[in-house]
PDB file of C-alpha atoms in Angstrom:
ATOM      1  CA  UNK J   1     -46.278  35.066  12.299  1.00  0.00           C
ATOM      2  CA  UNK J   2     -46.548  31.609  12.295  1.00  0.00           C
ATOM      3  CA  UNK J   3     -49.823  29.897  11.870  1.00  0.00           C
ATOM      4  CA  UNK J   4     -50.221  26.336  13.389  1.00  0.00           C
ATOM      5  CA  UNK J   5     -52.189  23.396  11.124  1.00  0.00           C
ATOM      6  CA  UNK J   6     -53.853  21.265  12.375  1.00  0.00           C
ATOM      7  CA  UNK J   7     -53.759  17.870  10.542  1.00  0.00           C
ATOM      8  CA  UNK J   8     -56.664  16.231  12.354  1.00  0.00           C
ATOM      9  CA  UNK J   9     -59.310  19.219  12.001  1.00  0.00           C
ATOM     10  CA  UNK J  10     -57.569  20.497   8.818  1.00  0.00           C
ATOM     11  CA  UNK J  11     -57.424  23.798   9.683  1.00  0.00           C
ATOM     12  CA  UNK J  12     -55.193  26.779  10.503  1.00  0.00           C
ATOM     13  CA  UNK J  13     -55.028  27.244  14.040  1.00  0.00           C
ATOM     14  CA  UNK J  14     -55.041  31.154  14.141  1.00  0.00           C
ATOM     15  CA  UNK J  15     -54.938  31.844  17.903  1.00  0.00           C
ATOM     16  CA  UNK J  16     -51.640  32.711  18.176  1.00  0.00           C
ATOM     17  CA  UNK J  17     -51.585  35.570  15.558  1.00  0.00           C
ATOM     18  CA  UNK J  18     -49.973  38.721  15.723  1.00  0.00           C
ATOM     19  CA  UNK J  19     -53.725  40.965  15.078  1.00  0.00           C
ATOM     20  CA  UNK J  20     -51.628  43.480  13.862  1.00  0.00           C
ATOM     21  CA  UNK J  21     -50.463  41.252  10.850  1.00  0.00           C
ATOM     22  CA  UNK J  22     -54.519  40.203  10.527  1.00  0.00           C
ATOM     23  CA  UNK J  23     -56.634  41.900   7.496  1.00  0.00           C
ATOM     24  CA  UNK J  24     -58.184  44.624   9.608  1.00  0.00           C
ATOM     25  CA  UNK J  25     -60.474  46.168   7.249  1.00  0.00           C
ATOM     26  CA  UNK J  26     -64.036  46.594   7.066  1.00  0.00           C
ATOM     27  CA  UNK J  27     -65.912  43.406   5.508  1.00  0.00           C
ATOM     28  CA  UNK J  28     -69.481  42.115   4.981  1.00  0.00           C
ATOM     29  CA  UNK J  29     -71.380  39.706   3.300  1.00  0.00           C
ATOM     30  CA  UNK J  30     -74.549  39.653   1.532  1.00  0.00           C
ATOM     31  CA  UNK J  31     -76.798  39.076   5.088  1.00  0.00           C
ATOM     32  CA  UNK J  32     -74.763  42.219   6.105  1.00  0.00           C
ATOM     33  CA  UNK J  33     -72.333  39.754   9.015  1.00  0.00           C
ATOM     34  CA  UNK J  34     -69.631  41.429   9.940  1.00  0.00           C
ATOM     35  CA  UNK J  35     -66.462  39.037   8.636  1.00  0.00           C
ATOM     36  CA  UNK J  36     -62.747  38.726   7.863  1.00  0.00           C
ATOM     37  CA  UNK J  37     -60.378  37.259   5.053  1.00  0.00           C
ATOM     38  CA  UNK J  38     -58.599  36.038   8.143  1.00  0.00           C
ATOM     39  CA  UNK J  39     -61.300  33.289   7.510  1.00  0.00           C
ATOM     40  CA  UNK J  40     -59.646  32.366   4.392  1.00  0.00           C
ATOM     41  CA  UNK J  41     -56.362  31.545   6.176  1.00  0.00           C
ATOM     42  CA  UNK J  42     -55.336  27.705   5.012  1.00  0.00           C
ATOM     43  CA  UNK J  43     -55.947  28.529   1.530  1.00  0.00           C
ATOM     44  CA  UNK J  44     -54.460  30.434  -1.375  1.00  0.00           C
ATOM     45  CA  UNK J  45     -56.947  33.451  -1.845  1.00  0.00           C
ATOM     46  CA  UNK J  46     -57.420  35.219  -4.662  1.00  0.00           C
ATOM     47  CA  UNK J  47     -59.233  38.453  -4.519  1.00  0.00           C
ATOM     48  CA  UNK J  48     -61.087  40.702  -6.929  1.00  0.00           C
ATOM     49  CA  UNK J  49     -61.853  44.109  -5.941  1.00  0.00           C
ATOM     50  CA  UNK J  50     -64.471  45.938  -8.229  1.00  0.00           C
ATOM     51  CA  UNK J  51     -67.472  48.085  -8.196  1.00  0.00           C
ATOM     52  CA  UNK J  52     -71.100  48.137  -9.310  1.00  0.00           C
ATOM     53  CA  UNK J  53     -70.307  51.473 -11.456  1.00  0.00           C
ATOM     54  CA  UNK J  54     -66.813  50.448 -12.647  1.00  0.00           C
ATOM     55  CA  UNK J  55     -67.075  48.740 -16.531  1.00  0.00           C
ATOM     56  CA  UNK J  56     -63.874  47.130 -16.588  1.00  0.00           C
ATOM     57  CA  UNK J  57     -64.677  45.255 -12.952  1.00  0.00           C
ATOM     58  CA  UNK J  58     -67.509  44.127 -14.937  1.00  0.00           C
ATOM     59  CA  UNK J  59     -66.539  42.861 -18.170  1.00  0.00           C
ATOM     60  CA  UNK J  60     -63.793  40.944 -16.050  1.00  0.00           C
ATOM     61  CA  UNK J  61     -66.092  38.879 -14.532  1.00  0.00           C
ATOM     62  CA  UNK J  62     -66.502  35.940 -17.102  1.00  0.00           C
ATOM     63  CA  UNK J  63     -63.280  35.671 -17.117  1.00  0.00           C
ATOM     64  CA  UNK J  64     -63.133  34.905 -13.710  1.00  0.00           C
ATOM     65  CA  UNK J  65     -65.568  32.616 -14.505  1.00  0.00           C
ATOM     66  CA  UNK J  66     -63.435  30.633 -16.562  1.00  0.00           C
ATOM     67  CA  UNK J  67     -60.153  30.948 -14.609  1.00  0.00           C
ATOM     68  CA  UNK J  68     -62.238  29.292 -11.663  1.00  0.00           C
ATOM     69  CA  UNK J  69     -63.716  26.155 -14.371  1.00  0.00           C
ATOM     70  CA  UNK J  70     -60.405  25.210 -15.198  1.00  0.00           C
ATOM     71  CA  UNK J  71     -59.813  24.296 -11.175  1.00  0.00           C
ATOM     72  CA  UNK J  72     -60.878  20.617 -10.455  1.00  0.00           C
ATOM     73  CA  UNK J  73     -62.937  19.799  -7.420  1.00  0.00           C
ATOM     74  CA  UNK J  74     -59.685  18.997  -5.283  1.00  0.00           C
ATOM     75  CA  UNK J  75     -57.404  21.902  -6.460  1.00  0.00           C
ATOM     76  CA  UNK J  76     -60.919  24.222  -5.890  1.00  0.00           C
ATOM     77  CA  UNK J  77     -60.526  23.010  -2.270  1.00  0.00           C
ATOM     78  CA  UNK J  78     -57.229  24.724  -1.865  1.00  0.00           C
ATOM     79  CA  UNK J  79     -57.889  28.338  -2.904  1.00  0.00           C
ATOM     80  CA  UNK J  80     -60.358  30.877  -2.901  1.00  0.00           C
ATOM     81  CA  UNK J  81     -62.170  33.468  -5.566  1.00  0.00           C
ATOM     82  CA  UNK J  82     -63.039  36.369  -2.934  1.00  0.00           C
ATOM     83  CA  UNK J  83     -65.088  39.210  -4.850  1.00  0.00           C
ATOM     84  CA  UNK J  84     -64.873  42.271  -2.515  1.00  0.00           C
ATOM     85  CA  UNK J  85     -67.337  45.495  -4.137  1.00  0.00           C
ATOM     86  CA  UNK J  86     -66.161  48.947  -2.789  1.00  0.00           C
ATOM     87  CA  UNK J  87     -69.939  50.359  -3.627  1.00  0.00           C
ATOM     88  CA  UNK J  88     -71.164  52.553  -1.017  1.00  0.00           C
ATOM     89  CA  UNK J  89     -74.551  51.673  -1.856  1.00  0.00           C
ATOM     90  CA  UNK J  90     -75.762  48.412  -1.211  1.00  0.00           C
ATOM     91  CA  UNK J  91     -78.473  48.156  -2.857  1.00  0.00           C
ATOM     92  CA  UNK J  92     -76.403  48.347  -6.207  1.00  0.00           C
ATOM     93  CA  UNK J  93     -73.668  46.237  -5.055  1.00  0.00           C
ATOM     94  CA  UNK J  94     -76.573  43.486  -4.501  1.00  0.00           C
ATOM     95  CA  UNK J  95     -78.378  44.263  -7.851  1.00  0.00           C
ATOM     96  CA  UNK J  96     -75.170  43.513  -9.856  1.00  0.00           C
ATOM     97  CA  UNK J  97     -74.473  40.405  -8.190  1.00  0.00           C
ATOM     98  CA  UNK J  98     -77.719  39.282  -9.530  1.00  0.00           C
ATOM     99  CA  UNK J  99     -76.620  40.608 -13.224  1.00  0.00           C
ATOM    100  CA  UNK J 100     -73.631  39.875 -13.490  1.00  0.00           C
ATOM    101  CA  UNK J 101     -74.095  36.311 -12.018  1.00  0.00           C
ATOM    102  CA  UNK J 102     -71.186  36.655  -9.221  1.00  0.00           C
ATOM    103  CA  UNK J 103     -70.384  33.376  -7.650  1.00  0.00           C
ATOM    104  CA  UNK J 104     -68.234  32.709  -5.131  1.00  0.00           C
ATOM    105  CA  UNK J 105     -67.534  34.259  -2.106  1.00  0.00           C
ATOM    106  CA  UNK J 106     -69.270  37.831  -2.198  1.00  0.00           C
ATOM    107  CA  UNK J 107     -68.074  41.044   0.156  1.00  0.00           C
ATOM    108  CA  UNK J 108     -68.493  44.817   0.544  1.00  0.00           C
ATOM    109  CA  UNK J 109     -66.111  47.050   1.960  1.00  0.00           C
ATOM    110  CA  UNK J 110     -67.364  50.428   1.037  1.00  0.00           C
ATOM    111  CA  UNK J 111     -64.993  52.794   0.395  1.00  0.00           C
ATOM    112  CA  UNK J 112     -66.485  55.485   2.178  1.00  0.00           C
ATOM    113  CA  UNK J 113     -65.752  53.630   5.295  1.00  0.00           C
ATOM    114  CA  UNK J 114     -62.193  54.498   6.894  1.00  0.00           C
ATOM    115  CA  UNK J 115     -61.446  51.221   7.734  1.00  0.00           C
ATOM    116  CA  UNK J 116     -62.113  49.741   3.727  1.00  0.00           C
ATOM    117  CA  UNK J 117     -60.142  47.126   1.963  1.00  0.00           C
ATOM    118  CA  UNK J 118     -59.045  50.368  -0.126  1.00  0.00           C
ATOM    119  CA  UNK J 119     -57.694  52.335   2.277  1.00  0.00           C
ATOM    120  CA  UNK J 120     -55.728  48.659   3.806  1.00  0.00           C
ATOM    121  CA  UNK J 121     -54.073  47.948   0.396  1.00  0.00           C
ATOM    122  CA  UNK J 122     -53.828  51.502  -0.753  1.00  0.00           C
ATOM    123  CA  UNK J 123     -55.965  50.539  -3.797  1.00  0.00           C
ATOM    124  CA  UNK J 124     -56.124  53.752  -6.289  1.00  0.00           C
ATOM    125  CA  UNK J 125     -57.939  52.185  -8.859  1.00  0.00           C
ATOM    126  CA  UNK J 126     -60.219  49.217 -10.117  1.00  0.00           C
ATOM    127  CA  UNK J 127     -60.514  46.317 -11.098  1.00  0.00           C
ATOM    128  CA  UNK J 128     -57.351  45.353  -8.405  1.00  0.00           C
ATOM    129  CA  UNK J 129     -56.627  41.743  -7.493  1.00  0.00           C
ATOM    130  CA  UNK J 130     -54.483  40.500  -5.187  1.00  0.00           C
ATOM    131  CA  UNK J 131     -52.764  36.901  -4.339  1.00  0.00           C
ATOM    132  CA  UNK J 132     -52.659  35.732  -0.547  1.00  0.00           C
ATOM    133  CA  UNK J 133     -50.815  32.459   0.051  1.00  0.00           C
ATOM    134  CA  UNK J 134     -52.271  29.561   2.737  1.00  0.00           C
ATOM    135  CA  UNK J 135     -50.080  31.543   5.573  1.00  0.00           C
ATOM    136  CA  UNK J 136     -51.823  34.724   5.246  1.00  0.00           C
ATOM    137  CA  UNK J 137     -48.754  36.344   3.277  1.00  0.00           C
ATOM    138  CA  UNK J 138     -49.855  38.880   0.446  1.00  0.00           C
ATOM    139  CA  UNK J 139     -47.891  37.278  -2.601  1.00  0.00           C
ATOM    140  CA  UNK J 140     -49.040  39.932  -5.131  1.00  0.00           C
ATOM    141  CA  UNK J 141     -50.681  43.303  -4.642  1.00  0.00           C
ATOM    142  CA  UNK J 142     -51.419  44.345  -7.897  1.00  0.00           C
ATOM    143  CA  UNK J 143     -52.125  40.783  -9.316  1.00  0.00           C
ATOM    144  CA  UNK J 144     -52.570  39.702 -13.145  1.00  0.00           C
ATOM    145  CA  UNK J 145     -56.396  39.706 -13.982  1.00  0.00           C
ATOM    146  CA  UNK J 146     -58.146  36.628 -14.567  1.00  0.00           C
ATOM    147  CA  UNK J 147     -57.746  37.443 -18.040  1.00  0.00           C
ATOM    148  CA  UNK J 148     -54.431  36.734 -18.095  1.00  0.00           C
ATOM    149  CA  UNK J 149     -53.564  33.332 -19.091  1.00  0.00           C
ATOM    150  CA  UNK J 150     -50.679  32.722 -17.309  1.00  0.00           C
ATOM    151  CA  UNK J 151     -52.543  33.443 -13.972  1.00  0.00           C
ATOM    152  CA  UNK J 152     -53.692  29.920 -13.517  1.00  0.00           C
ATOM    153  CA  UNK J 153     -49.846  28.348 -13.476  1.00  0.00           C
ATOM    154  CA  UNK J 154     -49.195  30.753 -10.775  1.00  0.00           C
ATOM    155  CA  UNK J 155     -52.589  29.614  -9.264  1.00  0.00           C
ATOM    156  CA  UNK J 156     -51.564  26.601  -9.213  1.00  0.00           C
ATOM    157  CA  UNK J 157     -47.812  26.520  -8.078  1.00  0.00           C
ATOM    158  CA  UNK J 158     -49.210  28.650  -5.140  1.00  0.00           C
ATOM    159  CA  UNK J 159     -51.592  26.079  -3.945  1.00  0.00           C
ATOM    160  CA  UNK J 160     -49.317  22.982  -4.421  1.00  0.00           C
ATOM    161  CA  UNK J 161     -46.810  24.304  -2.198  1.00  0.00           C
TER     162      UNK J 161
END
């Protein structure tokens, strides 16, 4: 799959995608639109996928935090924190958001649903992060958590490539 950039627009030019090599799973935001990480294409992504329930997901977090303050303004322009909940009940995936102080780029992709992020990266347990690179590529799919020091380097020699 090659992805096309366009210098003047700045942008991946996706048309011309396989859709079977797209992230077909079940994704929403927080004013319940229907979405994709296929929107994410251009930069390095970096996903966390947790749960309202799930302790370690949540004392993560900060962390996360942290990992994203150590970014400058350009380098923050090159990749993206993705938070993806598997809660099958919105209203608790919404409540910790507020709680926990989430920022960033907030999903749900219940796991109930057949078609959820869990079921597309076989994800057993939580907290589970994974690395996608500007093409679309999954680098890592059982990433180091942001509590991991030596996750920023690899941050960074992904999005300088």
């Amino acid at each position: 799959v090659k992805l096309e950039y366009d210098k003047r627009n700045k942008f991946y030019d996706n048309s011309n995608v396989d859709t079977d090599n797209s992230f077909k799973f079940y994704l929403e935001d927080i004013n319940a639109n229907k979405t994709s990480l296929n929107n994410y294409l251009g930069k390095v992504i970096y996903v966390d996928i947790w749960a309202s329930w799930c302790g370690p997901c949540r004392k993560l977090f900060p962390y996360s935090k942290k990992l994203k303050e150590k970014f400058n303004r350009k380098q923050l322009k090159k990749i993206s924190f993705v938070y993806i909940s598997i809660d099958n009940d919105y209203s608790k995936w919404k409540k910790s958001l507020k709680q926990l102080n989430i920022e960033g780029d907030n999903f749900i992709s219940p796991s109930k649903n057949n078609n959820s992020i869990s079921d597309f990266f076989q994800v057993s347990s939580i907290p589970r992060y994974i690395i996608i690179d500007k093409l679309g590529n999954i680098v890592d799919k059982n990433a180091k958590r942001p509590n991991d020091i030596s996750l920023y380097d690899d941050l960074i020699d992904l999005i300088s490539k």
